[in-house]
Short mmCIF file of C-alpha atoms in Angstrom, two decimals:
data_model
loop_
_atom_site.label_atom_id
_atom_site.label_comp_id
_atom_site.label_asym_id
_atom_site.label_seq_id
_atom_site.Cartn_x
_atom_site.Cartn_y
_atom_site.Cartn_z
CA ASP A 1 1.77 -9.78 -11.04
CA ALA A 2 -0.54 -12.70 -10.27
CA LYS A 3 -4.15 -11.99 -9.35
CA THR A 4 -5.55 -12.92 -5.97
CA THR A 5 -8.99 -13.91 -4.75
CA GLN A 6 -10.16 -13.25 -1.22
CA PRO A 7 -13.55 -13.51 0.49
CA PRO A 8 -15.11 -10.05 0.81
CA SER A 9 -15.79 -10.36 4.53
CA MET A 10 -15.19 -12.51 7.57
CA ASP A 11 -16.07 -12.39 11.24
CA CYS A 12 -14.06 -13.57 14.19
CA ALA A 13 -14.62 -13.64 17.94
CA GLU A 14 -12.21 -11.68 20.06
CA GLY A 15 -9.43 -13.88 21.43
CA ARG A 16 -9.90 -16.54 18.77
CA ALA A 17 -7.67 -17.18 15.80
CA ALA A 18 -8.58 -15.41 12.57
CA ASN A 19 -7.74 -17.40 9.43
CA LEU A 20 -7.87 -15.36 6.26
CA PRO A 21 -7.59 -17.30 2.99
CA CYS A 22 -6.22 -16.15 -0.34
CA ASN A 23 -6.12 -17.89 -3.70
CA HIS A 24 -3.33 -17.06 -6.13
CA SER A 25 -3.45 -19.95 -8.56
CA THR A 26 -1.46 -18.14 -11.29
CA ILE A 27 1.48 -17.26 -9.08
CA SER A 28 4.90 -17.52 -10.69
CA GLY A 29 7.99 -19.01 -9.15
CA ASN A 30 9.60 -15.66 -8.44
CA GLU A 31 6.52 -14.00 -6.95
CA TYR A 32 6.14 -13.38 -3.26
CA VAL A 33 2.92 -13.34 -1.25
CA TYR A 34 2.44 -10.20 0.85
CA TRP A 35 -0.22 -9.30 3.36
CA TYR A 36 -1.15 -5.75 4.29
CA ARG A 37 -4.06 -4.38 6.23
CA GLN A 38 -5.86 -1.05 6.31
CA ILE A 39 -7.63 0.11 9.41
CA HIS A 40 -10.45 2.50 8.55
CA SER A 41 -8.86 4.68 5.83
CA GLN A 42 -5.48 4.84 7.52
CA GLY A 43 -2.40 4.06 5.47
CA PRO A 44 -1.96 0.37 4.66
CA GLN A 45 0.21 -1.49 7.13
CA TYR A 46 2.59 -4.32 6.25
CA ILE A 47 1.95 -7.58 8.08
CA ILE A 48 4.09 -10.35 6.62
CA HIS A 49 5.38 -11.84 3.39
CA GLY A 50 6.74 -15.16 2.13
CA LEU A 51 7.90 -17.05 -0.93
CA LYS A 52 7.23 -20.73 -0.25
CA ASN A 53 8.06 -21.45 3.37
CA ASN A 54 5.68 -20.68 6.21
CA GLU A 55 6.54 -17.47 8.00
CA THR A 56 5.80 -16.09 11.45
CA ASN A 57 6.40 -12.73 13.04
CA GLU A 58 5.07 -10.85 16.02
CA MET A 59 1.85 -9.97 14.21
CA ALA A 60 0.85 -13.09 12.32
CA SER A 61 1.69 -16.36 10.62
CA LEU A 62 1.61 -17.03 6.92
CA ILE A 63 0.91 -20.53 5.66
CA ILE A 64 1.60 -21.13 1.96
CA THR A 65 0.47 -24.38 0.37
CA GLU A 66 3.09 -26.60 -1.20
CA ASP A 67 1.91 -25.80 -4.73
CA ARG A 68 1.88 -22.08 -3.75
CA LYS A 69 -1.57 -21.59 -5.25
CA SER A 70 -3.10 -20.43 -2.00
CA SER A 71 -2.14 -19.08 1.38
CA THR A 72 -3.67 -18.33 4.76
CA LEU A 73 -2.91 -15.45 7.08
CA ILE A 74 -3.39 -16.37 10.72
CA LEU A 75 -3.89 -13.84 13.48
CA PRO A 76 -3.50 -16.14 16.49
CA HIS A 77 -5.47 -14.15 19.06
CA ALA A 78 -7.59 -11.54 17.32
CA THR A 79 -8.42 -8.33 19.16
CA LEU A 80 -10.91 -5.58 18.38
CA ARG A 81 -8.00 -3.52 17.02
CA ASP A 82 -7.48 -6.15 14.31
CA THR A 83 -10.75 -5.12 12.64
CA ALA A 84 -9.54 -3.96 9.22
CA VAL A 85 -9.45 -4.74 5.51
CA TYR A 86 -6.77 -7.35 4.84
CA TYR A 87 -5.08 -7.44 1.45
CA CYS A 88 -3.28 -10.40 -0.05
CA ILE A 89 -0.87 -9.17 -2.74
CA VAL A 90 1.37 -11.17 -5.01
CA ARG A 91 4.27 -9.41 -6.60
CA VAL A 92 7.73 -9.87 -7.97
CA GLY A 93 10.61 -7.64 -7.04
CA ARG A 94 11.93 -5.95 -10.13
CA GLU A 95 15.56 -5.03 -10.56
CA THR A 96 14.88 -1.61 -12.00
CA SER A 97 12.14 -0.39 -9.72
CA GLY A 98 10.87 -0.67 -6.21
CA SER A 99 7.89 -2.61 -7.50
CA ARG A 100 4.38 -1.30 -7.06
CA LEU A 101 1.79 -2.91 -4.83
CA THR A 102 -1.45 -3.79 -6.62
CA PHE A 103 -4.30 -3.81 -4.12
CA GLY A 104 -7.48 -5.77 -4.68
CA GLU A 105 -10.70 -5.51 -2.74
CA GLY A 106 -9.34 -7.41 0.25
CA THR A 107 -11.23 -9.08 3.08
CA GLN A 108 -13.05 -6.99 5.66
CA LEU A 109 -12.31 -8.73 8.95
CA THR A 110 -14.60 -7.80 11.79
CA VAL A 111 -13.56 -8.93 15.25
CA ASN A 112 -16.55 -9.14 17.56
CA PRO A 113 -16.46 -8.85 21.37
CA GLU B 1 9.91 3.60 15.49
CA PRO B 2 10.55 5.62 12.32
CA GLU B 3 7.49 6.55 10.31
CA VAL B 4 6.39 8.24 7.12
CA THR B 5 4.67 11.57 7.73
CA GLN B 6 2.35 13.49 5.43
CA THR B 7 1.05 17.05 5.44
CA PRO B 8 -1.54 18.38 5.42
CA SER B 9 -3.88 15.76 6.81
CA HIS B 10 -6.78 17.38 4.93
CA GLN B 11 -6.64 19.75 1.98
CA VAL B 12 -9.67 21.47 0.50
CA THR B 13 -9.27 23.21 -2.83
CA GLN B 14 -11.29 24.64 -5.68
CA MET B 15 -11.45 22.86 -9.02
CA GLY B 16 -8.69 24.09 -11.30
CA GLN B 17 -6.33 25.04 -8.48
CA GLU B 18 -2.89 23.56 -7.99
CA VAL B 19 -2.17 21.52 -4.88
CA ILE B 20 1.05 20.14 -3.44
CA LEU B 21 0.91 17.20 -1.09
CA ARG B 22 3.95 16.69 1.07
CA CYS B 23 5.55 13.59 2.47
CA VAL B 24 8.60 12.96 4.60
CA PRO B 25 9.73 9.37 4.00
CA ILE B 26 11.77 7.41 6.50
CA SER B 27 15.23 8.94 6.51
CA ASN B 28 17.39 6.20 5.00
CA HIS B 29 14.83 4.99 2.48
CA LEU B 30 15.52 5.15 -1.23
CA TYR B 31 12.31 4.18 -3.03
CA PHE B 32 9.25 6.43 -2.77
CA TYR B 33 5.67 5.99 -3.87
CA TRP B 34 2.36 7.73 -4.15
CA TYR B 35 -0.94 5.87 -4.03
CA ARG B 36 -4.48 7.16 -3.91
CA GLN B 37 -7.78 5.80 -2.68
CA ILE B 38 -11.06 7.26 -3.82
CA LEU B 39 -13.71 6.90 -1.13
CA GLY B 40 -15.05 3.35 -1.06
CA GLN B 41 -12.63 2.12 -3.73
CA LYS B 42 -9.33 0.27 -3.90
CA VAL B 43 -5.93 1.68 -3.13
CA GLU B 44 -4.37 2.55 -6.51
CA PHE B 45 -0.71 2.98 -7.41
CA LEU B 46 0.22 6.32 -8.94
CA VAL B 47 3.99 6.54 -9.21
CA SER B 48 7.29 5.27 -7.88
CA PHE B 49 10.47 7.32 -7.61
CA TYR B 50 14.06 6.27 -7.24
CA ASN B 51 17.39 8.00 -7.68
CA ASN B 52 15.68 11.33 -8.41
CA GLU B 53 13.57 10.07 -11.25
CA ILE B 54 10.28 8.33 -11.88
CA SER B 55 10.82 4.58 -12.13
CA GLU B 56 7.25 3.56 -12.82
CA LYS B 57 3.89 5.28 -13.21
CA SER B 58 0.33 4.20 -13.74
CA GLU B 59 -2.12 5.39 -16.36
CA ILE B 60 -3.69 7.59 -13.70
CA PHE B 61 -0.48 9.60 -13.42
CA ASP B 62 -1.00 11.87 -16.41
CA ASP B 63 0.50 15.26 -17.25
CA GLN B 64 -1.47 16.93 -14.46
CA PHE B 65 0.64 15.09 -11.90
CA SER B 66 4.28 15.55 -11.03
CA VAL B 67 6.57 14.41 -8.23
CA GLU B 68 9.68 15.93 -6.80
CA ARG B 69 12.22 15.38 -4.10
CA PRO B 70 13.27 19.00 -3.60
CA ASP B 71 15.67 18.29 -0.76
CA GLY B 72 17.00 15.35 1.18
CA SER B 73 13.85 14.78 3.17
CA ASN B 74 10.66 15.83 1.40
CA PHE B 75 8.83 14.02 -1.39
CA THR B 76 5.99 15.94 -3.01
CA LEU B 77 3.07 15.22 -5.29
CA LYS B 78 1.77 18.17 -7.32
CA ILE B 79 -1.55 18.23 -9.09
CA ARG B 80 -1.48 21.15 -11.52
CA SER B 81 -5.16 21.75 -12.14
CA THR B 82 -7.38 19.75 -9.84
CA LYS B 83 -10.57 18.08 -10.99
CA LEU B 84 -13.50 16.90 -8.94
CA GLU B 85 -12.43 13.31 -9.54
CA ASP B 86 -9.07 13.96 -7.88
CA SER B 87 -10.85 13.95 -4.54
CA ALA B 88 -9.32 11.03 -2.66
CA MET B 89 -6.95 9.96 0.10
CA TYR B 90 -3.37 10.18 -1.08
CA PHE B 91 -0.82 7.92 0.57
CA CYS B 92 2.93 8.23 0.41
CA ALA B 93 5.09 5.17 1.00
CA SER B 94 8.78 4.34 1.10
CA ILE B 95 11.08 1.32 1.08
CA GLY B 96 14.56 0.95 2.51
CA THR B 97 17.84 0.31 0.86
CA SER B 98 17.37 -3.11 -0.67
CA GLY B 99 14.01 -2.17 -2.10
CA LEU B 100 13.00 -5.21 -3.97
CA TYR B 101 11.32 -7.40 -1.40
CA ASN B 102 11.03 -5.20 1.62
CA GLU B 103 7.85 -3.89 3.11
CA GLN B 104 6.50 -0.55 2.04
CA PHE B 105 5.91 1.85 4.92
CA PHE B 106 2.85 3.99 4.36
CA GLY B 107 2.07 7.40 5.74
CA PRO B 108 -1.28 8.31 7.31
CA GLY B 109 -2.52 9.95 4.13
CA THR B 110 -3.77 13.34 2.98
CA ARG B 111 -7.46 13.69 2.31
CA LEU B 112 -7.90 15.91 -0.76
CA THR B 113 -11.31 17.42 -1.34
CA VAL B 114 -11.87 19.25 -4.62
CA LEU B 115 -14.94 21.49 -4.70
#
Protein backbone atom coordinates (compact mmCIF):
# COMPACT_ATOMS: atom_id res chain seq x y z
CA ASP A 1 0.00 0.00 0.00
CA ALA A 2 1.22 3.49 -0.88
CA LYS A 3 2.61 5.69 1.88
CA THR A 4 0.96 8.96 2.82
CA THR A 5 2.25 12.23 4.22
CA GLN A 6 0.12 14.50 6.36
CA PRO A 7 0.90 17.59 8.44
CA PRO A 8 1.13 16.65 12.13
CA SER A 9 -1.31 19.31 13.28
CA MET A 10 -3.75 21.93 12.08
CA ASP A 11 -6.09 24.44 13.68
CA CYS A 12 -9.45 25.62 12.48
CA ALA A 13 -12.02 28.09 13.76
CA GLU A 14 -15.42 26.72 14.63
CA GLY A 15 -17.88 27.17 11.77
CA ARG A 16 -15.15 27.51 9.16
CA ALA A 17 -14.11 24.92 6.62
CA ALA A 18 -11.29 22.59 7.62
CA ASN A 19 -9.08 21.51 4.71
CA LEU A 20 -6.80 18.61 5.53
CA PRO A 21 -4.16 17.75 2.93
CA CYS A 22 -2.57 14.40 2.18
CA ASN A 23 0.23 13.48 -0.19
CA HIS A 24 0.31 10.00 -1.71
CA SER A 25 2.67 10.40 -4.63
CA THR A 26 3.33 6.65 -5.01
CA ILE A 27 -0.31 5.67 -5.27
CA SER A 28 -1.11 2.92 -7.76
CA GLY A 29 -4.00 2.86 -10.17
CA ASN A 30 -6.00 0.36 -8.16
CA GLU A 31 -5.51 2.01 -4.77
CA TYR A 32 -8.23 3.94 -3.05
CA VAL A 33 -7.84 6.92 -0.73
CA TYR A 34 -9.62 6.53 2.61
CA TRP A 35 -10.07 8.97 5.45
CA TYR A 36 -10.72 7.95 9.04
CA ARG A 37 -10.64 9.92 12.23
CA GLN A 38 -10.06 9.06 15.88
CA ILE A 39 -11.56 11.15 18.61
CA HIS A 40 -9.50 10.90 21.78
CA SER A 41 -8.65 7.17 21.92
CA GLN A 42 -12.06 6.06 20.70
CA GLY A 43 -12.24 3.56 17.86
CA PRO A 44 -11.36 5.03 14.46
CA GLN A 45 -14.35 6.24 12.49
CA TYR A 46 -14.72 6.02 8.72
CA ILE A 47 -15.31 9.34 6.97
CA ILE A 48 -15.09 8.90 3.21
CA HIS A 49 -13.16 7.21 0.43
CA GLY A 50 -12.55 7.67 -3.29
CA LEU A 51 -10.61 6.38 -6.27
CA LYS A 52 -10.23 9.31 -8.65
CA ASN A 53 -13.45 11.30 -8.67
CA ASN A 54 -14.31 13.82 -5.99
CA GLU A 55 -16.68 12.43 -3.40
CA THR A 56 -19.11 13.99 -0.94
CA ASN A 57 -21.18 12.56 1.87
CA GLU A 58 -22.95 13.91 4.91
CA MET A 59 -19.69 14.25 6.83
CA ALA A 60 -17.17 15.60 4.36
CA SER A 61 -15.91 16.08 0.82
CA LEU A 62 -12.89 14.44 -0.69
CA ILE A 63 -10.99 16.20 -3.47
CA ILE A 64 -8.45 14.07 -5.34
CA THR A 65 -6.07 15.74 -7.77
CA GLU A 66 -6.14 14.65 -11.38
CA ASP A 67 -2.77 12.87 -11.09
CA ARG A 68 -4.04 11.26 -7.83
CA LYS A 69 -0.83 12.13 -6.02
CA SER A 70 -2.59 14.17 -3.37
CA SER A 71 -6.00 14.72 -1.86
CA THR A 72 -7.80 17.07 0.50
CA LEU A 73 -10.47 16.23 3.03
CA ILE A 74 -12.88 19.10 3.56
CA LEU A 75 -15.08 19.46 6.61
CA PRO A 76 -17.34 22.27 5.42
CA HIS A 77 -18.41 23.70 8.77
CA ALA A 78 -16.13 22.42 11.50
CA THR A 79 -17.50 22.04 15.02
CA LEU A 80 -15.75 21.44 18.33
CA ARG A 81 -16.76 17.77 18.03
CA ASP A 82 -14.60 17.49 14.90
CA THR A 83 -11.44 17.85 17.01
CA ALA A 84 -9.68 14.55 16.33
CA VAL A 85 -6.74 12.86 14.63
CA TYR A 86 -7.49 12.47 10.93
CA TYR A 87 -5.87 9.63 9.01
CA CYS A 88 -5.38 9.48 5.27
CA ILE A 89 -4.94 5.84 4.21
CA VAL A 90 -4.26 4.44 0.78
CA ARG A 91 -5.04 0.81 0.19
CA VAL A 92 -6.02 -1.70 -2.42
CA GLY A 93 -8.82 -4.16 -1.93
CA ARG A 94 -7.46 -7.65 -2.14
CA GLU A 95 -9.46 -10.55 -3.48
CA THR A 96 -8.40 -12.98 -0.78
CA SER A 97 -8.67 -10.82 2.29
CA GLY A 98 -10.60 -7.94 3.72
CA SER A 99 -7.49 -5.79 3.41
CA ARG A 100 -5.88 -4.28 6.46
CA LEU A 101 -5.80 -0.57 7.19
CA THR A 102 -2.31 0.84 7.72
CA PHE A 103 -2.51 3.91 9.93
CA GLY A 104 0.14 6.60 9.92
CA GLU A 105 0.56 9.41 12.39
CA GLY A 106 -2.34 11.42 10.98
CA THR A 107 -3.16 15.09 11.45
CA GLN A 108 -4.34 16.37 14.81
CA LEU A 109 -7.11 18.81 13.94
CA THR A 110 -8.05 21.19 16.70
CA VAL A 111 -11.23 23.19 16.20
CA ASN A 112 -11.17 26.36 18.28
CA PRO A 113 -14.24 28.28 19.53
CA GLU B 1 -27.51 2.30 13.68
CA PRO B 2 -25.70 -1.04 14.07
CA GLU B 3 -22.40 -0.94 15.89
CA VAL B 4 -19.47 -3.08 16.94
CA THR B 5 -19.36 -3.69 20.68
CA GLN B 6 -16.42 -4.77 22.82
CA THR B 7 -16.13 -6.10 26.35
CA PRO B 8 -14.72 -5.38 28.79
CA SER B 9 -14.00 -1.69 28.35
CA HIS B 10 -10.99 -2.01 30.67
CA GLN B 11 -9.10 -5.14 31.66
CA VAL B 12 -6.33 -5.22 34.25
CA THR B 13 -4.23 -8.35 34.49
CA GLN B 14 -0.97 -9.61 35.92
CA MET B 15 1.97 -10.35 33.66
CA GLY B 16 1.89 -13.96 32.52
CA GLN B 17 -1.88 -14.31 32.81
CA GLU B 18 -4.16 -15.17 29.91
CA VAL B 19 -6.74 -12.64 28.76
CA ILE B 20 -9.63 -12.90 26.35
CA LEU B 21 -10.98 -9.77 24.73
CA ARG B 22 -14.44 -10.02 23.30
CA CYS B 23 -16.08 -8.35 20.36
CA VAL B 24 -19.53 -8.56 18.82
CA PRO B 25 -19.24 -7.44 15.18
CA ILE B 26 -22.17 -6.07 13.22
CA SER B 27 -24.50 -8.98 12.59
CA ASN B 28 -24.27 -9.48 8.82
CA HIS B 29 -20.57 -8.69 8.53
CA LEU B 30 -18.12 -11.28 7.26
CA TYR B 31 -14.62 -9.84 7.70
CA PHE B 32 -13.27 -9.24 11.20
CA TYR B 33 -10.16 -7.51 12.47
CA TRP B 34 -8.16 -6.76 15.55
CA TYR B 35 -5.98 -3.68 15.88
CA ARG B 36 -4.09 -2.31 18.83
CA GLN B 37 -2.84 1.10 19.86
CA ILE B 38 -0.15 1.51 22.46
CA LEU B 39 -0.57 4.78 24.34
CA GLY B 40 0.69 7.68 22.25
CA GLN B 41 1.46 5.49 19.24
CA LYS B 42 -0.17 4.57 15.94
CA VAL B 43 -3.04 2.19 15.46
CA GLU B 44 -1.48 -1.13 14.37
CA PHE B 45 -3.09 -4.01 12.50
CA LEU B 46 -2.92 -7.38 14.24
CA VAL B 47 -5.05 -9.86 12.32
CA SER B 48 -7.92 -10.28 9.91
CA PHE B 49 -10.37 -13.19 9.92
CA TYR B 50 -12.70 -14.45 7.26
CA ASN B 51 -14.63 -17.66 6.73
CA ASN B 52 -13.48 -19.03 10.10
CA GLU B 53 -9.81 -18.65 9.44
CA ILE B 54 -7.07 -16.07 9.64
CA SER B 55 -6.68 -14.33 6.29
CA GLU B 56 -3.82 -12.04 7.20
CA LYS B 57 -1.70 -11.31 10.26
CA SER B 58 1.04 -8.90 11.16
CA GLU B 59 4.42 -9.64 12.69
CA ILE B 60 3.00 -8.53 16.03
CA PHE B 61 0.53 -11.42 15.98
CA ASP B 62 2.87 -14.13 17.25
CA ASP B 63 2.14 -17.47 18.91
CA GLN B 64 0.94 -15.74 22.06
CA PHE B 65 -2.10 -14.45 20.19
CA SER B 66 -5.06 -16.34 18.84
CA VAL B 67 -8.48 -15.43 17.49
CA GLU B 68 -11.71 -17.33 17.43
CA ARG B 69 -15.29 -16.97 16.38
CA PRO B 70 -16.82 -19.43 18.84
CA ASP B 71 -20.41 -18.82 17.79
CA GLY B 72 -22.32 -16.77 15.27
CA SER B 73 -21.87 -13.49 17.05
CA ASN B 74 -18.68 -13.24 19.11
CA PHE B 75 -15.14 -12.68 17.86
CA THR B 76 -12.41 -13.06 20.47
CA LEU B 77 -8.74 -12.22 20.83
CA LYS B 78 -6.78 -14.34 23.31
CA ILE B 79 -3.38 -13.44 24.64
CA ARG B 80 -1.94 -16.56 26.26
CA SER B 81 0.72 -15.12 28.53
CA THR B 82 0.55 -11.36 28.77
CA LYS B 83 3.63 -9.17 28.83
CA LEU B 84 3.99 -5.60 30.03
CA GLU B 85 4.31 -4.46 26.43
CA ASP B 86 0.87 -5.87 25.60
CA SER B 87 -0.65 -2.95 27.48
CA ALA B 88 -2.64 -1.07 24.86
CA MET B 89 -6.09 -0.27 23.50
CA TYR B 90 -7.39 -3.15 21.43
CA PHE B 91 -9.92 -2.37 18.73
CA CYS B 92 -12.13 -4.83 16.92
CA ALA B 93 -13.49 -3.96 13.49
CA SER B 94 -15.71 -5.56 10.87
CA ILE B 95 -16.67 -5.14 7.23
CA GLY B 96 -19.87 -6.15 5.47
CA THR B 97 -20.49 -8.61 2.74
CA SER B 98 -18.55 -7.18 -0.16
CA GLY B 99 -15.50 -6.58 1.99
CA LEU B 100 -13.00 -5.25 -0.42
CA TYR B 101 -13.68 -1.54 -0.54
CA ASN B 102 -16.16 -0.97 2.21
CA GLU B 103 -15.57 0.94 5.37
CA GLN B 104 -14.37 -0.83 8.46
CA PHE B 105 -16.58 -0.28 11.49
CA PHE B 106 -14.57 -0.08 14.68
CA GLY B 107 -15.64 -0.85 18.20
CA PRO B 108 -14.94 1.45 21.15
CA GLY B 109 -11.94 -0.58 22.24
CA THR B 110 -10.75 -2.49 25.30
CA ARG B 111 -8.02 -0.92 27.37
CA LEU B 112 -5.67 -3.69 28.51
CA THR B 113 -3.34 -2.92 31.39
CA VAL B 114 -0.70 -5.51 32.23
CA LEU B 115 0.93 -5.09 35.64
